[in-house]
Amino acid sequence: MANSRGGFTNKIGFIAAAAGSAVGLGNIWKFPYETGANGGAAFLLIYLCCAFLIGFPVMMAEIALGRKTGLNPYGAYASEGNKRWALAGLFGVISGFMILTFYNVVAGWAFGYFLQISFGDLLSAENFGAFFGGYVADYTDNMIYSILFMIVTAIIVARGVSKGIEMAAKVLMPTLIFLLILLIIYALTLDNALDGIRFYLVPDFSEINGKTVYSAMGQAFFSLSLGMGALITYGSYVSKNDNIVNSAVIVTLADTMIAFMAGMLIFPLVFSQGMEPSAGPGLVFVALPGIFQSMGPVIGKVIGGAFFLLLCFAALTSTISLLEVPVAYLVDEKKWNRKRSVAILAGSIFLCSLPCLLSQGAVEFFTDFMHYEGSSKSFLDLVADLFSEIGLPLGGCLLTLFIAVKWKTSQLSAEIAIGYPSYQGSTLEKYVNIMITFICPVILGVMFITTLLQKFFNVALF
Ligand code: TRP
């Protein structure tokens, strides 16, 4: 696209950026602990169904709506619908902002772990669980790293779509995959690795309940970067000749494959060290240092440092996409220039992330902020639940409703067919249309209500 908004240089550029957005802490940090806390293989299975059956059509719809309108989510809904529908887009813009307030904190931990492993003495700790608890509670380091992370994200987004977002993703993604494969091979040779694989791959269906299902759906949306218009925004930079179906297939496959691989790494490790798979958000930060420690002081520092550095890179291509959504909103709707929008947003997101940062043991008020789902929740838990677990399925529900009743699937098909003429009349088209018109709005709506009721009102519908 030759206008002032910028655009991806070609299809590979878009795929790299969209896959970069999808692959992040969601795959390597969140997916393993969600799987561990929700029964293992049964969760994996439901997650895969959510990603391919529901996530994939929604992804195509987001990209198509973005490309058709060439606008941010708010503008896209407004131009194809009206001001009232645009509120759904605005909700997406706000969600991008809010998700970043906690995402950036966790990315800061990953960065701190990289430094502590490579240049500090983290690997000589005796108890990694205790180390992690102490680490996140000490907010000074965390604050510095999360500021740094935000600054790097801001610089890349300020450089624009092709020179910043696209280039970063093209280099970082292949390196991450390579290192993951190496570590998996190593992990599989450890004692009791097979118990981990069994937990991860042999389903026990008695483990499935309402919470398993809505957690899997929330995880699929979070991991694929769906439900808040990140892909509407990236879609707006895609050229008309590109094949949306093809791109969406590659991004969905890449994302689920990396999440799957993260599980293949973490569960053998967890079981070989006799840890509990349901340890929660600290799982990766506690399970991984053990294997690096066992590699000996020199190799452990190199491989361990490289792993956490790459985790930072994976997180970076995701923070970029999260920041790009509100930036595109200010650029398109308020006519601000890109640099000014980036600076103001990055600053405000950082300030708003402070309660999350302080909620991991530093300040009691934020740490023990609320009580729901039978346990005490921190401020970070609350923001993640509201804007990710609940907000993303809601955003997906609104998007599919919008297409079903306002934009119409005929327009969706026509937009997809521009870069892929045989789409019209295909079985895939019929499938997508049925999903978007009937199944997705209902399932996602039910998910939204169930999650809300079960989390905050202690009412279990299933
Ligand atoms: N998908 C990313 C991850 O797995 C996080 C992310 C980036 C995201 N952009 C998003 C989540 C947009 C929801 C919406 O880490």
Tab-separated table of C-alpha atoms and ligand atoms in Angstrom:
chain	number	residue	atom	x	y	z
A	1	MET	CA	0.000	0.000	0.000
A	2	ALA	CA	1.509	3.259	-1.057
A	3	ASN	CA	-0.401	5.577	1.278
A	4	SER	CA	1.009	7.209	4.389
A	5	ARG	CA	-0.119	4.416	6.719
A	6	GLY	CA	2.573	2.102	5.331
A	7	GLY	CA	2.170	-1.598	4.572
A	8	PHE	CA	3.917	-4.946	4.480
A	9	THR	CA	6.333	-5.399	1.583
A	10	ASN	CA	4.843	-8.738	0.543
A	11	LYS	CA	2.956	-11.778	1.716
A	12	ILE	CA	5.921	-13.254	3.573
A	13	GLY	CA	6.260	-9.986	5.450
A	14	PHE	CA	2.668	-10.187	6.589
A	15	ILE	CA	2.934	-13.846	7.570
A	16	ALA	CA	6.122	-13.195	9.544
A	17	ALA	CA	4.516	-10.295	11.380
A	18	ALA	CA	1.222	-12.086	12.058
A	19	ALA	CA	2.996	-15.245	13.189
A	20	GLY	CA	5.294	-13.059	15.287
A	21	SER	CA	2.244	-11.505	16.883
A	22	ALA	CA	0.723	-14.903	17.556
A	23	VAL	CA	3.842	-16.585	18.890
A	24	GLY	CA	4.812	-15.104	22.207
A	25	LEU	CA	4.567	-15.543	25.937
A	26	GLY	CA	1.164	-17.058	25.244
A	27	ASN	CA	2.810	-20.091	23.684
A	28	ILE	CA	5.827	-20.616	25.878
A	29	TRP	CA	4.800	-19.210	29.241
A	30	LYS	CA	0.980	-19.322	29.370
A	31	PHE	CA	0.144	-22.422	27.341
A	32	PRO	CA	2.237	-24.863	29.438
A	33	TYR	CA	0.927	-23.611	32.786
A	34	GLU	CA	-2.686	-23.571	31.557
A	35	THR	CA	-2.248	-27.106	30.256
A	36	GLY	CA	-0.614	-28.144	33.519
A	37	ALA	CA	-3.386	-26.608	35.609
A	38	ASN	CA	-6.223	-28.002	33.472
A	39	GLY	CA	-5.394	-31.664	33.300
A	40	GLY	CA	-2.823	-32.015	30.516
A	41	ALA	CA	-3.689	-33.870	27.313
A	42	ALA	CA	-7.457	-33.303	27.524
A	43	PHE	CA	-6.815	-29.566	27.609
A	44	LEU	CA	-4.412	-29.810	24.674
A	45	LEU	CA	-7.073	-31.546	22.610
A	46	ILE	CA	-9.778	-28.984	23.343
A	47	TYR	CA	-7.307	-26.179	22.758
A	48	LEU	CA	-6.440	-27.541	19.309
A	49	CYS	CA	-10.138	-27.812	18.414
A	50	CYS	CA	-10.729	-24.228	19.568
A	51	ALA	CA	-7.769	-22.977	17.537
A	52	PHE	CA	-8.551	-24.742	14.268
A	53	LEU	CA	-12.350	-24.936	14.261
A	54	ILE	CA	-13.128	-21.529	15.749
A	55	GLY	CA	-9.930	-19.488	15.790
A	56	PHE	CA	-9.046	-20.068	12.159
A	57	PRO	CA	-12.328	-18.748	10.614
A	58	VAL	CA	-12.264	-15.792	13.014
A	59	MET	CA	-8.696	-15.063	11.950
A	60	MET	CA	-9.658	-14.957	8.278
A	61	ALA	CA	-12.576	-12.696	9.106
A	62	GLU	CA	-10.358	-10.251	11.018
A	63	ILE	CA	-7.784	-10.071	8.231
A	64	ALA	CA	-10.463	-9.641	5.564
A	65	LEU	CA	-12.250	-6.855	7.436
A	66	GLY	CA	-8.936	-5.069	7.957
A	67	ARG	CA	-7.896	-5.368	4.349
A	68	LYS	CA	-11.277	-4.300	3.021
A	69	THR	CA	-11.337	-1.122	5.092
A	70	GLY	CA	-7.620	-0.387	5.391
A	71	LEU	CA	-8.286	0.861	8.911
A	72	ASN	CA	-7.797	0.194	12.637
A	73	PRO	CA	-10.555	-1.815	14.406
A	74	TYR	CA	-12.589	1.235	15.401
A	75	GLY	CA	-12.457	2.693	11.900
A	76	ALA	CA	-13.110	-0.679	10.296
A	77	TYR	CA	-16.337	-1.274	12.239
A	78	ALA	CA	-17.397	2.343	11.757
A	79	SER	CA	-16.865	2.385	8.009
A	80	GLU	CA	-18.578	-0.938	7.302
A	81	GLY	CA	-21.151	-0.622	10.060
A	82	ASN	CA	-21.935	2.448	12.110
A	83	LYS	CA	-20.869	4.314	15.221
A	84	ARG	CA	-22.559	1.853	17.500
A	85	TRP	CA	-20.717	-1.130	16.030
A	86	ALA	CA	-17.544	0.893	16.247
A	87	LEU	CA	-17.761	0.501	20.038
A	88	ALA	CA	-16.777	-3.133	19.485
A	89	GLY	CA	-13.664	-1.871	17.711
A	90	LEU	CA	-12.990	0.610	20.467
A	91	PHE	CA	-13.225	-2.201	23.003
A	92	GLY	CA	-10.504	-3.964	20.995
A	93	VAL	CA	-8.292	-0.885	21.039
A	94	ILE	CA	-8.691	-0.582	24.807
A	95	SER	CA	-8.039	-4.312	25.246
A	96	GLY	CA	-4.754	-3.999	23.344
A	97	PHE	CA	-3.725	-1.276	25.754
A	98	MET	CA	-4.764	-3.237	28.835
A	99	ILE	CA	-3.278	-6.577	27.740
A	100	LEU	CA	0.027	-4.791	27.251
A	101	THR	CA	-0.050	-3.535	30.836
A	102	PHE	CA	0.418	-7.077	32.127
A	103	TYR	CA	2.140	-8.628	29.131
A	104	ASN	CA	4.967	-6.170	29.388
A	105	VAL	CA	5.532	-7.055	33.037
A	106	VAL	CA	5.923	-10.762	32.250
A	107	ALA	CA	8.165	-9.907	29.284
A	108	GLY	CA	10.275	-7.940	31.778
A	109	TRP	CA	10.639	-11.085	33.927
A	110	ALA	CA	11.874	-13.003	30.891
A	111	PHE	CA	14.409	-10.279	30.202
A	112	GLY	CA	15.528	-10.275	33.830
A	113	TYR	CA	15.930	-14.062	33.717
A	114	PHE	CA	18.087	-13.766	30.633
A	115	LEU	CA	20.407	-11.336	32.433
A	116	GLN	CA	20.391	-13.257	35.715
A	117	ILE	CA	21.199	-16.558	34.045
A	118	SER	CA	23.863	-15.329	31.653
A	119	PHE	CA	25.497	-12.651	33.771
A	120	GLY	CA	24.241	-13.262	37.312
A	121	ASP	CA	24.164	-16.293	39.565
A	122	LEU	CA	20.593	-17.476	39.095
A	123	LEU	CA	21.719	-20.985	38.160
A	124	SER	CA	23.417	-21.487	41.502
A	125	ALA	CA	20.131	-20.963	43.353
A	126	GLU	CA	19.020	-23.919	45.448
A	127	ASN	CA	15.299	-23.582	45.065
A	128	PHE	CA	14.056	-22.052	41.818
A	129	GLY	CA	10.523	-21.732	43.114
A	130	ALA	CA	11.687	-19.574	46.005
A	131	PHE	CA	13.974	-17.651	43.671
A	132	PHE	CA	11.107	-16.851	41.306
A	133	GLY	CA	8.858	-15.715	44.167
A	134	GLY	CA	11.565	-13.421	45.476
A	135	TYR	CA	12.423	-12.197	42.025
A	136	VAL	CA	8.969	-10.996	41.022
A	137	ALA	CA	8.365	-9.437	44.412
A	138	ASP	CA	11.466	-7.271	44.114
A	139	TYR	CA	10.064	-4.585	41.889
A	140	THR	CA	13.169	-2.476	41.261
A	141	ASP	CA	14.765	-4.794	38.687
A	142	ASN	CA	11.407	-5.616	37.204
A	143	MET	CA	10.523	-2.010	36.748
A	144	ILE	CA	13.750	-1.282	34.900
A	145	TYR	CA	13.345	-4.275	32.585
A	146	SER	CA	9.770	-3.581	31.830
A	147	ILE	CA	10.620	0.057	30.990
A	148	LEU	CA	13.371	-1.206	28.706
A	149	PHE	CA	11.007	-3.625	27.057
A	150	MET	CA	8.459	-0.923	26.453
A	151	ILE	CA	11.113	1.366	24.970
A	152	VAL	CA	12.324	-1.268	22.501
A	153	THR	CA	8.728	-2.047	21.492
A	154	ALA	CA	8.055	1.658	21.016
A	155	ILE	CA	11.147	2.187	18.864
A	156	ILE	CA	10.205	-0.664	16.544
A	157	VAL	CA	6.585	0.426	16.225
A	158	ALA	CA	7.706	4.011	15.622
A	159	ARG	CA	9.810	2.822	12.687
A	160	GLY	CA	6.637	1.750	10.952
A	161	VAL	CA	5.251	-1.394	9.425
A	162	SER	CA	7.800	-2.724	6.960
A	163	LYS	CA	11.086	-1.460	8.435
A	164	GLY	CA	10.211	-2.163	12.065
A	165	ILE	CA	7.526	-4.762	12.601
A	166	GLU	CA	8.265	-6.927	9.579
A	167	MET	CA	12.051	-7.007	9.832
A	168	ALA	CA	12.103	-7.851	13.534
A	169	ALA	CA	9.817	-10.836	13.004
A	170	LYS	CA	11.703	-12.274	10.035
A	171	VAL	CA	14.920	-12.660	12.004
A	172	LEU	CA	13.575	-13.638	15.398
A	173	MET	CA	11.083	-16.358	14.555
A	174	PRO	CA	13.376	-18.915	12.859
A	175	THR	CA	15.969	-18.630	15.626
A	176	LEU	CA	13.338	-19.363	18.254
A	177	ILE	CA	12.165	-22.537	16.512
A	178	PHE	CA	15.705	-23.822	16.145
A	179	LEU	CA	16.515	-23.375	19.833
A	180	LEU	CA	13.242	-24.949	20.932
A	181	ILE	CA	13.983	-28.086	18.929
A	182	LEU	CA	17.440	-28.408	20.469
A	183	LEU	CA	16.063	-28.078	23.987
A	184	ILE	CA	13.254	-30.583	23.381
A	185	ILE	CA	15.739	-33.196	22.228
A	186	TYR	CA	17.763	-32.623	25.381
A	187	ALA	CA	14.677	-32.692	27.640
A	188	LEU	CA	13.491	-36.003	26.193
A	189	THR	CA	16.698	-37.693	27.325
A	190	LEU	CA	16.084	-36.860	31.008
A	191	ASP	CA	14.833	-39.337	33.608
A	192	ASN	CA	11.041	-39.554	33.856
A	193	ALA	CA	10.642	-37.533	30.659
A	194	LEU	CA	8.122	-40.133	29.517
A	195	ASP	CA	5.806	-39.425	32.453
A	196	GLY	CA	5.679	-35.857	31.262
A	197	ILE	CA	4.881	-36.907	27.717
A	198	ARG	CA	2.130	-39.185	29.012
A	199	PHE	CA	0.581	-36.352	31.020
A	200	TYR	CA	0.774	-34.126	27.952
A	201	LEU	CA	-0.378	-36.535	25.246
A	202	VAL	CA	-2.622	-39.218	26.765
A	203	PRO	CA	-5.980	-37.607	27.538
A	204	ASP	CA	-7.943	-38.311	30.673
A	205	PHE	CA	-11.432	-37.146	29.781
A	206	SER	CA	-12.603	-37.135	33.367
A	207	GLU	CA	-10.516	-33.978	33.682
A	208	ILE	CA	-12.812	-32.000	31.365
A	209	ASN	CA	-15.258	-29.528	32.871
A	210	GLY	CA	-16.565	-26.049	32.113
A	211	LYS	CA	-13.356	-24.432	33.251
A	212	THR	CA	-11.225	-26.636	30.975
A	213	VAL	CA	-13.289	-25.573	27.988
A	214	TYR	CA	-13.381	-21.847	28.601
A	215	SER	CA	-9.730	-21.772	29.582
A	216	ALA	CA	-8.871	-23.539	26.303
A	217	MET	CA	-10.954	-21.075	24.314
A	218	GLY	CA	-9.416	-18.082	26.081
A	219	GLN	CA	-5.977	-19.542	25.507
A	220	ALA	CA	-6.648	-20.164	21.794
A	221	PHE	CA	-7.805	-16.577	21.281
A	222	PHE	CA	-4.930	-15.138	23.262
A	223	SER	CA	-2.348	-17.260	21.507
A	224	LEU	CA	-3.646	-16.559	17.994
A	225	SER	CA	-3.917	-12.830	18.835
A	226	LEU	CA	-7.644	-12.856	18.083
A	227	GLY	CA	-10.619	-11.024	19.468
A	228	MET	CA	-9.321	-7.474	19.793
A	229	GLY	CA	-8.584	-6.455	16.239
A	230	ALA	CA	-4.806	-6.979	16.150
A	231	LEU	CA	-5.338	-8.857	12.904
A	232	ILE	CA	-7.828	-6.302	11.630
A	233	THR	CA	-4.998	-3.819	12.056
A	234	TYR	CA	-2.340	-6.028	10.453
A	235	GLY	CA	-4.856	-6.950	7.745
A	236	SER	CA	-5.136	-3.272	6.892
A	237	TYR	CA	-1.501	-3.335	5.759
A	238	VAL	CA	-1.959	-6.380	3.499
A	239	SER	CA	-2.031	-6.098	-0.268
A	240	LYS	CA	-5.149	-7.045	-2.203
A	241	ASN	CA	-3.378	-9.820	-4.131
A	242	ASP	CA	-2.512	-11.804	-1.027
A	243	ASN	CA	-4.253	-15.065	-0.323
A	244	ILE	CA	-5.846	-14.609	3.103
A	245	VAL	CA	-6.776	-18.276	3.508
A	246	ASN	CA	-3.255	-19.387	2.886
A	247	SER	CA	-1.779	-16.819	5.290
A	248	ALA	CA	-4.281	-17.688	8.022
A	249	VAL	CA	-3.516	-21.410	7.679
A	250	ILE	CA	0.211	-20.789	8.027
A	251	VAL	CA	-0.176	-18.491	11.027
A	252	THR	CA	-2.554	-20.887	12.824
A	253	LEU	CA	-0.269	-23.840	12.173
A	254	ALA	CA	2.883	-21.982	13.217
A	255	ASP	CA	1.278	-20.767	16.424
A	256	THR	CA	-0.193	-24.090	17.517
A	257	MET	CA	2.990	-25.897	16.544
A	258	ILE	CA	5.135	-23.666	18.739
A	259	ALA	CA	2.726	-23.968	21.661
A	260	PHE	CA	2.765	-27.735	21.177
A	261	MET	CA	6.559	-27.738	21.132
A	262	ALA	CA	6.706	-25.658	24.303
A	263	GLY	CA	4.657	-28.379	26.000
A	264	MET	CA	7.000	-31.050	24.666
A	265	LEU	CA	9.812	-29.163	26.357
A	266	ILE	CA	8.191	-28.202	29.643
A	267	PHE	CA	6.389	-31.390	30.707
A	268	PRO	CA	9.371	-33.729	30.452
A	269	LEU	CA	11.276	-31.141	32.490
A	270	VAL	CA	8.561	-30.755	35.084
A	271	PHE	CA	8.246	-34.496	35.625
A	272	SER	CA	11.977	-35.153	35.533
A	273	GLN	CA	12.360	-32.704	38.390
A	274	GLY	CA	9.406	-34.084	40.314
A	275	MET	CA	7.515	-30.786	40.110
A	276	GLU	CA	3.743	-30.303	40.066
A	277	PRO	CA	2.448	-29.497	36.559
A	278	SER	CA	-0.286	-27.335	38.079
A	279	ALA	CA	2.157	-24.888	39.667
A	280	GLY	CA	0.639	-21.880	37.843
A	281	PRO	CA	2.198	-18.860	36.158
A	282	GLY	CA	5.662	-19.529	37.610
A	283	LEU	CA	5.882	-22.938	35.910
A	284	VAL	CA	8.244	-22.023	33.070
A	285	PHE	CA	10.373	-19.777	35.244
A	286	VAL	CA	10.756	-22.545	37.814
A	287	ALA	CA	11.017	-25.638	35.585
A	288	LEU	CA	13.513	-24.381	33.039
A	289	PRO	CA	16.384	-23.152	35.219
A	290	GLY	CA	16.712	-26.698	36.616
A	291	ILE	CA	17.678	-28.140	33.248
A	292	PHE	CA	20.078	-25.299	32.555
A	293	GLN	CA	21.660	-25.882	35.925
A	294	SER	CA	22.133	-29.569	35.134
A	295	MET	CA	24.027	-28.642	31.960
A	296	GLY	CA	26.915	-27.317	34.023
A	297	PRO	CA	27.882	-23.719	34.726
A	298	VAL	CA	29.195	-22.725	31.300
A	299	ILE	CA	26.843	-24.455	28.862
A	300	GLY	CA	23.908	-23.762	31.184
A	301	LYS	CA	24.623	-20.042	31.112
A	302	VAL	CA	24.890	-19.995	27.343
A	303	ILE	CA	21.875	-22.150	26.478
A	304	GLY	CA	19.744	-20.867	29.349
A	305	GLY	CA	20.558	-17.273	28.511
A	306	ALA	CA	19.839	-17.898	24.833
A	307	PHE	CA	16.488	-19.456	25.677
A	308	PHE	CA	15.258	-16.538	27.772
A	309	LEU	CA	16.616	-14.052	25.278
A	310	LEU	CA	14.594	-15.730	22.559
A	311	LEU	CA	11.555	-15.758	24.816
A	312	CYS	CA	12.039	-11.989	25.001
A	313	PHE	CA	12.164	-11.809	21.226
A	314	ALA	CA	9.002	-13.880	20.901
A	315	ALA	CA	7.376	-11.539	23.404
A	316	LEU	CA	8.669	-8.514	21.507
A	317	THR	CA	6.973	-9.391	18.217
A	318	SER	CA	3.773	-9.727	20.268
A	319	THR	CA	4.094	-6.498	22.246
A	320	ILE	CA	4.662	-4.801	18.903
A	321	SER	CA	1.313	-6.040	17.620
A	322	LEU	CA	-0.465	-5.094	20.828
A	323	LEU	CA	0.918	-1.548	20.703
A	324	GLU	CA	0.223	-1.204	16.978
A	325	VAL	CA	-3.551	-1.434	17.539
A	326	PRO	CA	-3.995	1.706	19.667
A	327	VAL	CA	-1.307	3.452	17.583
A	328	ALA	CA	-3.215	2.761	14.356
A	329	TYR	CA	-6.353	4.043	16.078
A	330	LEU	CA	-4.745	7.378	16.967
A	331	VAL	CA	-3.106	7.688	13.526
A	332	ASP	CA	-6.305	6.913	11.578
A	333	GLU	CA	-8.972	8.461	13.745
A	334	LYS	CA	-7.258	11.314	15.539
A	335	LYS	CA	-4.791	12.084	12.746
A	336	TRP	CA	-1.859	12.079	15.149
A	337	ASN	CA	1.501	11.252	13.685
A	338	ARG	CA	2.908	7.802	14.364
A	339	LYS	CA	5.835	8.863	16.560
A	340	ARG	CA	3.736	11.027	18.830
A	341	SER	CA	1.092	8.319	19.174
A	342	VAL	CA	3.737	5.747	20.047
A	343	ALA	CA	5.414	7.942	22.646
A	344	ILE	CA	2.223	8.893	24.438
A	345	LEU	CA	0.780	5.391	24.399
A	346	ALA	CA	3.980	3.671	25.526
A	347	GLY	CA	4.281	6.121	28.433
A	348	SER	CA	0.693	5.684	29.540
A	349	ILE	CA	0.791	1.911	29.202
A	350	PHE	CA	3.868	1.817	31.367
A	351	LEU	CA	2.184	3.907	34.066
A	352	CYS	CA	-0.909	1.734	33.956
A	353	SER	CA	1.262	-1.374	34.236
A	354	LEU	CA	2.602	-0.324	37.650
A	355	PRO	CA	-0.231	-1.900	39.690
A	356	CYS	CA	0.378	-5.184	37.818
A	357	LEU	CA	4.091	-4.912	38.419
A	358	LEU	CA	3.585	-4.309	42.122
A	359	SER	CA	1.000	-7.082	42.458
A	360	GLN	CA	3.488	-9.958	42.663
A	361	GLY	CA	4.386	-9.592	46.318
A	362	ALA	CA	5.750	-6.046	46.399
A	363	VAL	CA	2.552	-4.329	47.571
A	364	GLU	CA	0.080	-6.356	49.598
A	365	PHE	CA	-2.950	-4.341	48.417
A	366	PHE	CA	-2.361	-5.248	44.750
A	367	THR	CA	-1.079	-8.755	45.476
A	368	ASP	CA	-4.145	-9.859	47.384
A	369	PHE	CA	-6.431	-7.648	45.368
A	370	MET	CA	-9.562	-9.777	45.068
A	371	HIS	CA	-10.904	-13.161	45.878
A	372	TYR	CA	-12.682	-15.219	43.216
A	373	GLU	CA	-12.665	-18.678	41.661
A	374	GLY	CA	-11.895	-19.933	45.137
A	375	SER	CA	-8.565	-18.192	45.525
A	376	SER	CA	-6.892	-14.892	46.117
A	377	LYS	CA	-6.122	-12.985	42.914
A	378	SER	CA	-3.573	-10.314	42.219
A	379	PHE	CA	-4.215	-7.161	40.230
A	380	LEU	CA	-2.358	-8.791	37.324
A	381	ASP	CA	-4.689	-11.808	37.464
A	382	LEU	CA	-7.686	-9.522	37.385
A	383	VAL	CA	-6.525	-7.538	34.327
A	384	ALA	CA	-5.601	-10.767	32.501
A	385	ASP	CA	-8.986	-12.311	33.299
A	386	LEU	CA	-10.998	-9.258	32.303
A	387	PHE	CA	-9.248	-8.342	29.078
A	388	SER	CA	-7.908	-11.658	27.910
A	389	GLU	CA	-9.922	-14.608	29.251
A	390	ILE	CA	-13.243	-12.769	29.101
A	391	GLY	CA	-12.562	-9.868	26.741
A	392	LEU	CA	-11.138	-11.812	23.795
A	393	PRO	CA	-14.004	-14.320	23.403
A	394	LEU	CA	-16.369	-11.351	23.768
A	395	GLY	CA	-14.477	-9.495	21.027
A	396	GLY	CA	-14.639	-12.594	18.810
A	397	CYS	CA	-18.361	-12.924	19.480
A	398	LEU	CA	-18.965	-9.283	18.527
A	399	LEU	CA	-16.872	-9.610	15.346
A	400	THR	CA	-18.728	-12.674	14.111
A	401	LEU	CA	-22.095	-11.115	15.048
A	402	PHE	CA	-21.113	-8.007	13.141
A	403	ILE	CA	-20.326	-10.036	10.043
A	404	ALA	CA	-23.439	-12.150	10.376
A	405	VAL	CA	-25.927	-9.337	10.755
A	406	LYS	CA	-24.309	-6.234	9.304
A	407	TRP	CA	-21.353	-6.798	6.993
A	408	LYS	CA	-22.710	-10.109	5.662
A	409	THR	CA	-20.717	-13.190	4.760
A	410	SER	CA	-21.118	-12.340	1.054
A	411	GLN	CA	-18.803	-9.364	1.580
A	412	LEU	CA	-16.418	-11.485	3.599
A	413	SER	CA	-16.285	-14.045	0.778
A	414	ALA	CA	-15.836	-11.374	-1.858
A	415	GLU	CA	-12.886	-9.865	0.026
A	416	ILE	CA	-11.179	-13.224	0.546
A	417	ALA	CA	-11.778	-14.154	-3.111
A	418	ILE	CA	-9.811	-11.152	-4.386
A	419	GLY	CA	-6.534	-12.922	-3.692
A	420	TYR	CA	-7.957	-16.441	-4.009
A	421	PRO	CA	-10.619	-16.635	-6.746
A	422	SER	CA	-11.525	-20.302	-6.273
A	423	TYR	CA	-12.617	-19.548	-2.671
A	424	GLN	CA	-16.130	-18.648	-3.789
A	425	GLY	CA	-18.236	-21.779	-4.038
A	426	SER	CA	-15.669	-23.913	-2.183
A	427	THR	CA	-16.432	-26.200	0.746
A	428	LEU	CA	-14.173	-24.039	2.874
A	429	GLU	CA	-16.319	-21.020	2.099
A	430	LYS	CA	-19.451	-22.876	3.186
A	431	TYR	CA	-17.754	-23.992	6.379
A	432	VAL	CA	-16.500	-20.499	7.193
A	433	ASN	CA	-19.896	-18.951	6.514
A	434	ILE	CA	-21.733	-21.419	8.718
A	435	MET	CA	-19.186	-20.950	11.501
A	436	ILE	CA	-19.256	-17.173	11.322
A	437	THR	CA	-23.027	-16.852	10.988
A	438	PHE	CA	-24.275	-19.426	13.472
A	439	ILE	CA	-21.720	-21.335	15.437
A	440	CYS	CA	-19.066	-18.805	16.468
A	441	PRO	CA	-21.384	-16.089	17.788
A	442	VAL	CA	-23.261	-18.656	19.876
A	443	ILE	CA	-20.263	-20.578	21.199
A	444	LEU	CA	-18.257	-17.445	21.890
A	445	GLY	CA	-21.241	-15.732	23.491
A	446	VAL	CA	-21.827	-18.743	25.737
A	447	MET	CA	-18.108	-18.841	26.586
A	448	PHE	CA	-18.171	-15.184	27.504
A	449	ILE	CA	-21.144	-15.567	29.823
A	450	THR	CA	-19.908	-18.828	31.352
A	451	THR	CA	-16.473	-17.430	32.080
A	452	LEU	CA	-17.916	-14.285	33.604
A	453	LEU	CA	-20.355	-16.182	35.810
A	454	GLN	CA	-17.936	-18.859	36.882
A	455	LYS	CA	-15.087	-16.522	37.642
A	456	PHE	CA	-16.816	-13.632	39.317
A	457	PHE	CA	-20.172	-14.933	40.479
A	458	ASN	CA	-19.231	-18.456	41.410
A	459	VAL	CA	-21.969	-19.906	39.200
A	460	ALA	CA	-20.947	-22.973	37.172
A	461	LEU	CA	-23.243	-23.546	34.178
A	462	PHE	CA	-21.502	-26.742	33.108
B	1	TRP	N1	-0.512	-13.927	20.867
B	1	TRP	C1	0.454	-13.370	21.741
B	1	TRP	C2	1.039	-14.481	22.582
B	1	TRP	O1	0.699	-15.614	22.412
B	1	TRP	C3	-0.090	-12.244	22.570
B	1	TRP	C4	-0.763	-11.235	21.744
B	1	TRP	C5	-0.180	-10.412	20.851
B	1	TRP	C6	-2.142	-10.984	21.677
B	1	TRP	N2	-1.130	-9.666	20.223
B	1	TRP	C7	-2.322	-9.990	20.702
B	1	TRP	C8	-3.219	-11.521	22.347
B	1	TRP	C9	-3.590	-9.563	20.390
B	1	TRP	C10	-4.482	-11.079	22.027
B	1	TRP	C11	-4.688	-10.123	21.044
B	1	TRP	O2	1.840	-14.250	23.420
